[in-house]
Amino acid sequence: MPNLTEALATMEYGPSPESPGPALDWLKRAPFGHFIGGKFTRPADLFDAINPAAGAVLAQVSQGSVKDVNRAVTAARKAAKGWAKTPGADRARALYALARRMQKHARLFAVLETLNNGKPIRESRDIDVPLAIRHFYHHAGWAALVEDEFPGLHPHGVCGQIIPWNFPLLMLAWKVAPALAAGNTVVLKPAEYTPLTALLFADICAQVLPPGVVNIVTGDGATGAALVDHGDVDKIAFTGSTEVGRAIRGATAGSGKALTLELGGKSPFIVMADADLEAAVEGVVDAIWFNQGEVCCAGSRVLVQAAVAERFIARLKDRMARLRLGDPMDKGVDIGALVHPVQAARVGSILDQAVEQGAELHLAGTAVGNFCPPGLLTGLGTSNIGWSDEIFGPVAAVMSFRTPAEAVELANATRYGLAASIWSESATVAMDLAAQVKAGVVWINGTNLFDANAPFGGMRESGFGREGGRAGMLAYLAAPAPSGKERKALAAPAPLPGDEGAGGIDRTRKLYVGGKQARPDGGYSFAAPGGAAPLGNRKDIRNAVEAAAKAGGWTGLSGHARAQVLWFLAENLTARARDFAALVGEKEVAAAIDRALYWAGWTDKLEGRAADTVSGHLTLALNEPFGVMGVICPDEAPLLGFLSTVLPAIAFGNRVVAVPSQSAPNAALEMVQVLETSDVPAGVVNIVTGAQAELAAVLAAHDDAAALWVFADPATCAAAERAAAGNLKPVWAEVRARDWAGAEGRAGAFRANAVQVKTVWLPYGA
Ligand code: NAI
C-alpha cells in the first residue's frame, strides 16, 4: 500500500459532475419563440442552440425577423410611459423580486449557462450567476433612489440591448437592471450561440414585470441590426466585437439614439520585479486561462520585468500544465469548451498565424474539437497577431520589459483601452502605472474583479460609456432636451464664401495653434461680422491636434493650479469687456465673464468616488480627462458659447481644439489675447475657425483627438458621429440651441462629458 506522500503524488481527481437534470427538464419546452409583451410567441424560423462541450443540440430557438423586432419595440413603447411613471419604490420592488427569483433558481441558471456556453460550472455557479443576481439587487436600490439622486434626468424610453456569448446572463444583467431601474423598457437580443439563460430569465420577467417592460428577441446579427436600425428605439447598448461596434456607430449616426459600446480589448498584465510572483501567476490563471480566455477584459498581454521574466515564465508553464481541461459540468474542471466550433476555428487560426509570424506557442496539451488547452505565446514582437489582436481563447502572450516607462509604453501601444492589471508590492509604483495606463478599469494585484457598484467600460476602441454604479446609471438617463419642448433643431449656418476676387481683404486675423498665431491654410472669408475670418482646413486641424497633444503638462497640473489660470482669465476678460461688447453686445459679455468665474470655481472640485464593492478592496472611480478634445462651438453664441464649452473641457485637464461659431468667429479669435495674458499654456486652447461641418468630421476622424463635442445643426452632428465610427471616440452631439446664458449653459453634462471614469481596484490586507 502506498504511503500518504506517494498517494498524494499519484492521486487523480475523481469525476464530480453537476447534474444537468433540471435544466434538461426545463428545455423540454423547446422550441422557443421570442418573449414579447409578456408572452412567448409561436416558434418560427428555428436554429439550434448547442452544447459546445458535447457537440449536441440543446434546443431550437427562433431567428428574429424585422417583423419580430417591430413587434417587440412596439410592446416596449407601449409599456414605456407606464413603467417610467411607476413610482421608484415599486420599480425597486420589481427588481428586487427579479433578484430573489433568480437566486431561487440560481442552480438552474448556472447549469443552463454551462450547458450552452461551455464554461466550467464552477465559473457560472460561483461567479457569473451570483454577480448577475447582485446586479439586480444593486439596481433595485437605484430604482428607489433615482428620482432623488438624479434630479432633472429622465429615462431614454425604449432601449435596444445587444449582448455577446461570453457572459450571457451577466451581460443581460448589466444591461437590463440599470435600464429598468432608470425607468426604461427594453428589447434585448442575446447572442445567437447562447440564448438559453435569457429565455429562462424571460420566464421570471413574465411573473414579475408588467408586459412589454422586458422583451427578448433571439436571432443572429441580422436581428441585432434590425433593432439598431429601428426608428422608435431611443438608446442602443451593445457589448461585443469592435468591428460590430463600428457598424453600430455608423448606423446610429445622426439618428439621435443614445449609444454605449463595450467592445474588445487586449489588456496589459504588468508584472514588476518586486511583485508577489506566486500571486501574479494565479492572476494569469484567472485573467486568461479560466473561462477559456473568452473575456473581453482578459489580461492577455503579459508584460513582465526582465529581471524576473525567466522565472515567471517557467512558473506559468508549470502552472498551466496542472490546470484541468475537460467536461465543464465537472466541478473539478478549470477550463471547459470554447463556445462554438466557429470560435474554436477562429482561435486556432489566430494561433497558427501567430506562429507563422515567429511566435513560439506552448500549449499544455492538444486542441481537440471545441477544447483548447491553456497556452503561452513567447518570443513575439508587438506586430505579431498574437500580441496585437484579441484571441478570445486561453492563450496569453508574454513579453519582457526593463523600466516602468517601457512597460507603460508597451501597455499603451494598442488601439484598445478596456482594462489593465498591475502587479507590484509597491503601492507607489502600482498607482503611478495605474495613472498612466490607458484603460477604463485597472486592477492592482488582482484581475477580473467585478461588482455592480464598480463602473466598467473602455477607452479608445474598447468603446465608451460605463456599466455599474452611478456612472452606469447615468448611461440610462437622459437630460431634458435643451430649452425644452418645441425648440427646433438648429439650422445650418450659411456657408462661408472664400476670398477669391475680394480685393483689399484684411488678413490680419490668424488661427491660434500651439500658442502661436498661424496663417490659415484655407485662406480667408470676408463674410464674418467684425472683419474677415480665417478659413482653417484639414491641415490646420492636424497641426492644432498635434499642438494640443504636446501640451500634456496641463493635464498633470493640480486642479488648484489650473483654477488660478481660469480665475486670471475671468479677470482679463473683465478688463477687455468693452472691446468684446462691440462684437457680441454687453449682455453676452457679462454672461461670458460669469461663466468664466463659474468654471474657475469648479476646476478643483470634480470629485471621484470610493465605491463600496467587495470587502478588503479599495475601489476608486476616478475622473480622468480624455487628453485632447475637439469642440465644435455653438454658432448662435459666439463668445458665451465658446467659453461655455472650452472652459469646462480645459478646467478638468483636457487640451482643446475649438472650432468657434461659423457665422461669427471673430469673438473667439479676440480671446487669443486674453488667453495669452492669462498664462494659458501654449497648446491648451487651439482655435481653428472655418466651416464647422467639414472641420467636425476631420476632428471626429482624427485618432489623436480622444473625444468630441458638437453643438451644431443635425447634418454637422451626423457627419461627426459617422466619421467617429473609425476610431470610436465618444461624441457628444447636440442639435438644439441651449439657453447659453441660463442654467442650461452650465449644466452637469459639461462636467460629466469632460471626463471618463477610470475604475482602480486596490486590494489590501496585511
Ligand atoms: P459579435 O460582435 O459579432 O456579436 C456580439 C453580438 O452582436 C451578438 O448578439 C450578435 O448577434 C450581434 N451582432 C452581430 N452583428 C451585428 C450587427 N451588424 N448589428 C447588430 N448586432 C449584431 O461577436 P462574435 O462574432 O460573436 O465574436 C467575434 C469576436 O468578437 C470574438 O472572437 C471576440 O474577439 C470578440 N468579442 C468580444 C466580446 C466582448 O465582450 N467585448 C464579446 C464577444 C466577442
Short mmCIF file of C-alpha atoms in Angstrom, two decimals, residues 200-410:
data_model
loop_
_atom_site.label_atom_id
_atom_site.label_comp_id
_atom_site.label_asym_id
_atom_site.label_seq_id
_atom_site.Cartn_x
_atom_site.Cartn_y
_atom_site.Cartn_z
CA LEU A 200 -35.14 31.36 -18.68
CA PHE A 201 -34.89 34.95 -17.43
CA ALA A 202 -37.94 35.78 -19.59
CA ASP A 203 -39.89 33.22 -17.57
CA ILE A 204 -39.12 35.21 -14.43
CA CYS A 205 -39.97 38.52 -16.09
CA ALA A 206 -43.38 37.10 -17.00
CA GLN A 207 -44.05 36.52 -13.32
CA VAL A 208 -42.81 39.84 -12.04
CA LEU A 209 -42.96 42.66 -14.59
CA PRO A 210 -45.79 44.34 -16.48
CA PRO A 211 -45.98 43.06 -20.08
CA GLY A 212 -43.65 44.80 -22.51
CA VAL A 213 -41.17 46.11 -19.93
CA VAL A 214 -38.66 43.43 -20.95
CA ASN A 215 -38.82 41.83 -24.39
CA ILE A 216 -36.35 39.28 -25.69
CA VAL A 217 -35.85 38.56 -29.35
CA THR A 218 -33.43 35.78 -30.26
CA GLY A 219 -31.51 35.66 -33.51
CA ASP A 220 -28.20 36.50 -35.15
CA GLY A 221 -26.52 39.69 -36.28
CA ALA A 222 -29.32 40.49 -38.72
CA THR A 223 -31.80 40.57 -35.82
CA GLY A 224 -29.41 42.84 -33.95
CA ALA A 225 -29.06 45.12 -36.94
CA ALA A 226 -32.85 45.39 -37.25
CA LEU A 227 -33.00 46.52 -33.64
CA VAL A 228 -30.23 49.07 -34.18
CA ASP A 229 -31.99 50.46 -37.24
CA HIS A 230 -35.45 50.64 -35.72
CA GLY A 231 -36.71 54.21 -35.77
CA ASP A 232 -38.54 54.01 -32.45
CA VAL A 233 -35.62 52.90 -30.29
CA ASP A 234 -34.17 55.67 -28.11
CA LYS A 235 -30.94 54.08 -26.99
CA ILE A 236 -28.68 51.26 -28.09
CA ALA A 237 -26.38 49.49 -25.64
CA PHE A 238 -24.02 46.98 -27.21
CA THR A 239 -21.35 44.63 -25.95
CA GLY A 240 -19.39 42.63 -28.49
CA SER A 241 -16.69 42.92 -31.09
CA THR A 242 -15.11 46.22 -32.10
CA GLU A 243 -15.99 45.52 -35.70
CA VAL A 244 -19.73 45.31 -34.99
CA GLY A 245 -19.44 48.27 -32.60
CA ARG A 246 -18.12 50.31 -35.52
CA ALA A 247 -21.02 49.25 -37.71
CA ILE A 248 -23.47 50.26 -34.98
CA ARG A 249 -21.77 53.65 -34.50
CA GLY A 250 -22.11 54.23 -38.24
CA ALA A 251 -25.72 53.04 -38.36
CA THR A 252 -26.88 55.21 -35.45
CA ALA A 253 -25.01 58.36 -36.56
CA GLY A 254 -27.41 61.26 -36.82
CA SER A 255 -30.36 59.21 -35.58
CA GLY A 256 -30.48 60.91 -32.18
CA LYS A 257 -30.20 57.49 -30.48
CA ALA A 258 -28.09 57.44 -27.36
CA LEU A 259 -25.30 54.87 -27.57
CA THR A 260 -22.98 52.97 -25.29
CA LEU A 261 -20.44 50.49 -26.62
CA GLU A 262 -18.44 47.93 -24.67
CA LEU A 263 -16.07 46.40 -27.17
CA GLY A 264 -12.98 44.31 -27.40
CA GLY A 265 -9.74 44.56 -25.52
CA LYS A 266 -6.19 43.32 -25.39
CA SER A 267 -5.44 44.22 -21.86
CA PRO A 268 -1.94 44.50 -20.44
CA PHE A 269 -0.97 42.45 -17.41
CA ILE A 270 2.13 44.14 -15.98
CA VAL A 271 4.34 42.23 -13.55
CA MET A 272 7.03 44.31 -11.83
CA ALA A 273 10.12 42.59 -10.49
CA ASP A 274 9.02 43.28 -6.92
CA ALA A 275 5.62 41.61 -7.41
CA ASP A 276 4.46 38.60 -5.42
CA LEU A 277 5.15 36.21 -8.29
CA GLU A 278 3.02 33.35 -6.95
CA ALA A 279 0.05 35.69 -6.72
CA ALA A 280 0.77 37.08 -10.17
CA VAL A 281 0.86 33.54 -11.64
CA GLU A 282 -2.57 32.90 -10.13
CA GLY A 283 -3.57 36.26 -11.62
CA VAL A 284 -2.69 34.97 -15.10
CA VAL A 285 -4.68 31.81 -14.36
CA ASP A 286 -7.71 33.96 -13.53
CA ALA A 287 -7.13 36.53 -16.21
CA ILE A 288 -6.69 34.38 -19.24
CA TRP A 289 -6.95 30.64 -18.65
CA PHE A 290 -10.13 30.25 -16.66
CA ASN A 291 -13.18 30.98 -18.74
CA GLN A 292 -11.19 29.74 -21.77
CA GLY A 293 -9.87 33.27 -22.29
CA GLU A 294 -13.30 34.29 -23.54
CA VAL A 295 -13.23 37.50 -21.57
CA CYS A 296 -13.11 40.91 -23.19
CA CYS A 297 -11.00 42.39 -20.38
CA ALA A 298 -8.63 39.39 -20.13
CA GLY A 299 -5.08 40.45 -19.34
CA SER A 300 -3.84 38.70 -22.43
CA ARG A 301 -0.67 40.75 -22.99
CA VAL A 302 1.57 39.73 -20.13
CA LEU A 303 4.43 42.20 -19.62
CA VAL A 304 6.99 41.01 -17.13
CA GLN A 305 10.05 42.90 -15.90
CA ALA A 306 13.21 41.39 -17.38
CA ALA A 307 14.84 40.54 -14.03
CA VAL A 308 12.10 38.03 -13.20
CA ALA A 309 10.88 37.14 -16.69
CA GLU A 310 12.54 33.77 -16.99
CA ARG A 311 11.44 32.67 -13.54
CA PHE A 312 7.92 33.90 -14.13
CA ILE A 313 7.52 32.18 -17.48
CA ALA A 314 8.82 28.91 -16.01
CA ARG A 315 6.23 29.13 -13.25
CA LEU A 316 3.48 29.90 -15.74
CA LYS A 317 4.39 26.84 -17.79
CA ASP A 318 4.44 24.71 -14.69
CA ARG A 319 1.08 26.05 -13.57
CA MET A 320 -0.67 25.69 -16.90
CA ALA A 321 0.36 22.06 -17.11
CA ARG A 322 -1.59 21.44 -13.91
CA LEU A 323 -4.86 23.06 -14.99
CA ARG A 324 -7.65 20.61 -15.71
CA LEU A 325 -9.31 20.78 -19.10
CA GLY A 326 -12.48 18.81 -19.61
CA ASP A 327 -16.21 18.44 -19.16
CA PRO A 328 -17.39 21.85 -17.96
CA MET A 329 -20.15 20.21 -15.93
CA ASP A 330 -17.46 18.60 -13.76
CA LYS A 331 -16.99 20.69 -10.62
CA GLY A 332 -13.25 19.99 -10.60
CA VAL A 333 -12.60 21.26 -14.11
CA ASP A 334 -10.74 24.54 -14.65
CA ILE A 335 -11.16 25.00 -18.38
CA GLY A 336 -14.18 23.97 -20.39
CA ALA A 337 -15.12 24.17 -24.05
CA LEU A 338 -14.95 27.17 -26.35
CA VAL A 339 -18.42 28.43 -27.10
CA HIS A 340 -18.83 27.16 -30.67
CA PRO A 341 -16.93 25.39 -33.44
CA VAL A 342 -16.73 28.73 -35.30
CA GLN A 343 -14.98 30.27 -32.34
CA ALA A 344 -12.68 27.26 -31.91
CA ALA A 345 -11.65 27.56 -35.55
CA ARG A 346 -11.06 31.29 -35.09
CA VAL A 347 -8.78 30.72 -32.09
CA GLY A 348 -6.89 28.01 -33.98
CA SER A 349 -6.40 30.28 -36.96
CA ILE A 350 -5.04 33.16 -34.88
CA LEU A 351 -2.62 30.83 -33.10
CA ASP A 352 -1.41 29.44 -36.45
CA GLN A 353 -0.84 32.94 -37.76
CA ALA A 354 0.99 33.95 -34.58
CA VAL A 355 3.36 31.01 -35.04
CA GLU A 356 3.81 31.76 -38.74
CA GLN A 357 4.75 35.29 -37.75
CA GLY A 358 7.51 33.97 -35.50
CA ALA A 359 5.96 33.37 -32.08
CA GLU A 360 6.64 30.24 -30.06
CA LEU A 361 3.46 28.54 -28.91
CA HIS A 362 3.47 26.44 -25.74
CA LEU A 363 0.24 24.56 -25.25
CA ALA A 364 -0.42 22.35 -22.23
CA GLY A 365 -1.91 19.64 -24.42
CA THR A 366 -3.51 19.36 -27.81
CA ALA A 367 -6.55 21.23 -29.08
CA VAL A 368 -9.37 18.81 -29.85
CA GLY A 369 -12.76 19.88 -31.16
CA ASN A 370 -14.02 22.80 -29.11
CA PHE A 371 -11.46 22.21 -26.39
CA CYS A 372 -8.33 24.32 -26.41
CA PRO A 373 -5.72 23.74 -23.69
CA PRO A 374 -4.16 26.69 -21.89
CA GLY A 375 -1.13 28.17 -23.56
CA LEU A 376 1.50 30.84 -23.85
CA LEU A 377 2.97 32.71 -26.80
CA THR A 378 6.55 33.84 -26.32
CA GLY A 379 9.29 35.29 -28.47
CA LEU A 380 6.93 37.60 -30.32
CA GLY A 381 7.13 41.21 -31.44
CA THR A 382 4.47 43.87 -30.98
CA SER A 383 3.23 43.48 -34.56
CA ASN A 384 2.57 39.74 -34.14
CA ILE A 385 -1.15 38.99 -34.38
CA GLY A 386 -0.91 37.09 -31.10
CA TRP A 387 0.18 40.31 -29.42
CA SER A 388 -1.99 42.82 -31.25
CA ASP A 389 -5.32 41.04 -31.71
CA GLU A 390 -7.94 39.61 -29.43
CA ILE A 391 -7.54 35.81 -29.41
CA PHE A 392 -10.54 35.08 -27.20
CA GLY A 393 -9.03 31.75 -26.30
CA PRO A 394 -6.99 30.53 -23.28
CA VAL A 395 -3.61 31.70 -24.59
CA ALA A 396 -1.59 34.56 -23.13
CA ALA A 397 1.20 36.36 -24.97
CA VAL A 398 4.28 37.20 -22.89
CA MET A 399 6.92 39.86 -23.38
CA SER A 400 9.53 41.38 -21.09
CA PHE A 401 10.37 45.00 -20.37
CA ARG A 402 13.11 46.81 -18.46
CA THR A 403 11.77 50.05 -16.96
CA PRO A 404 8.36 51.17 -15.74
CA ALA A 405 8.33 53.75 -18.54
CA GLU A 406 8.84 50.98 -21.09
CA ALA A 407 6.04 48.97 -19.50
CA VAL A 408 3.66 51.91 -19.87
CA GLU A 409 4.71 52.48 -23.44
CA LEU A 410 4.15 48.83 -24.38
#
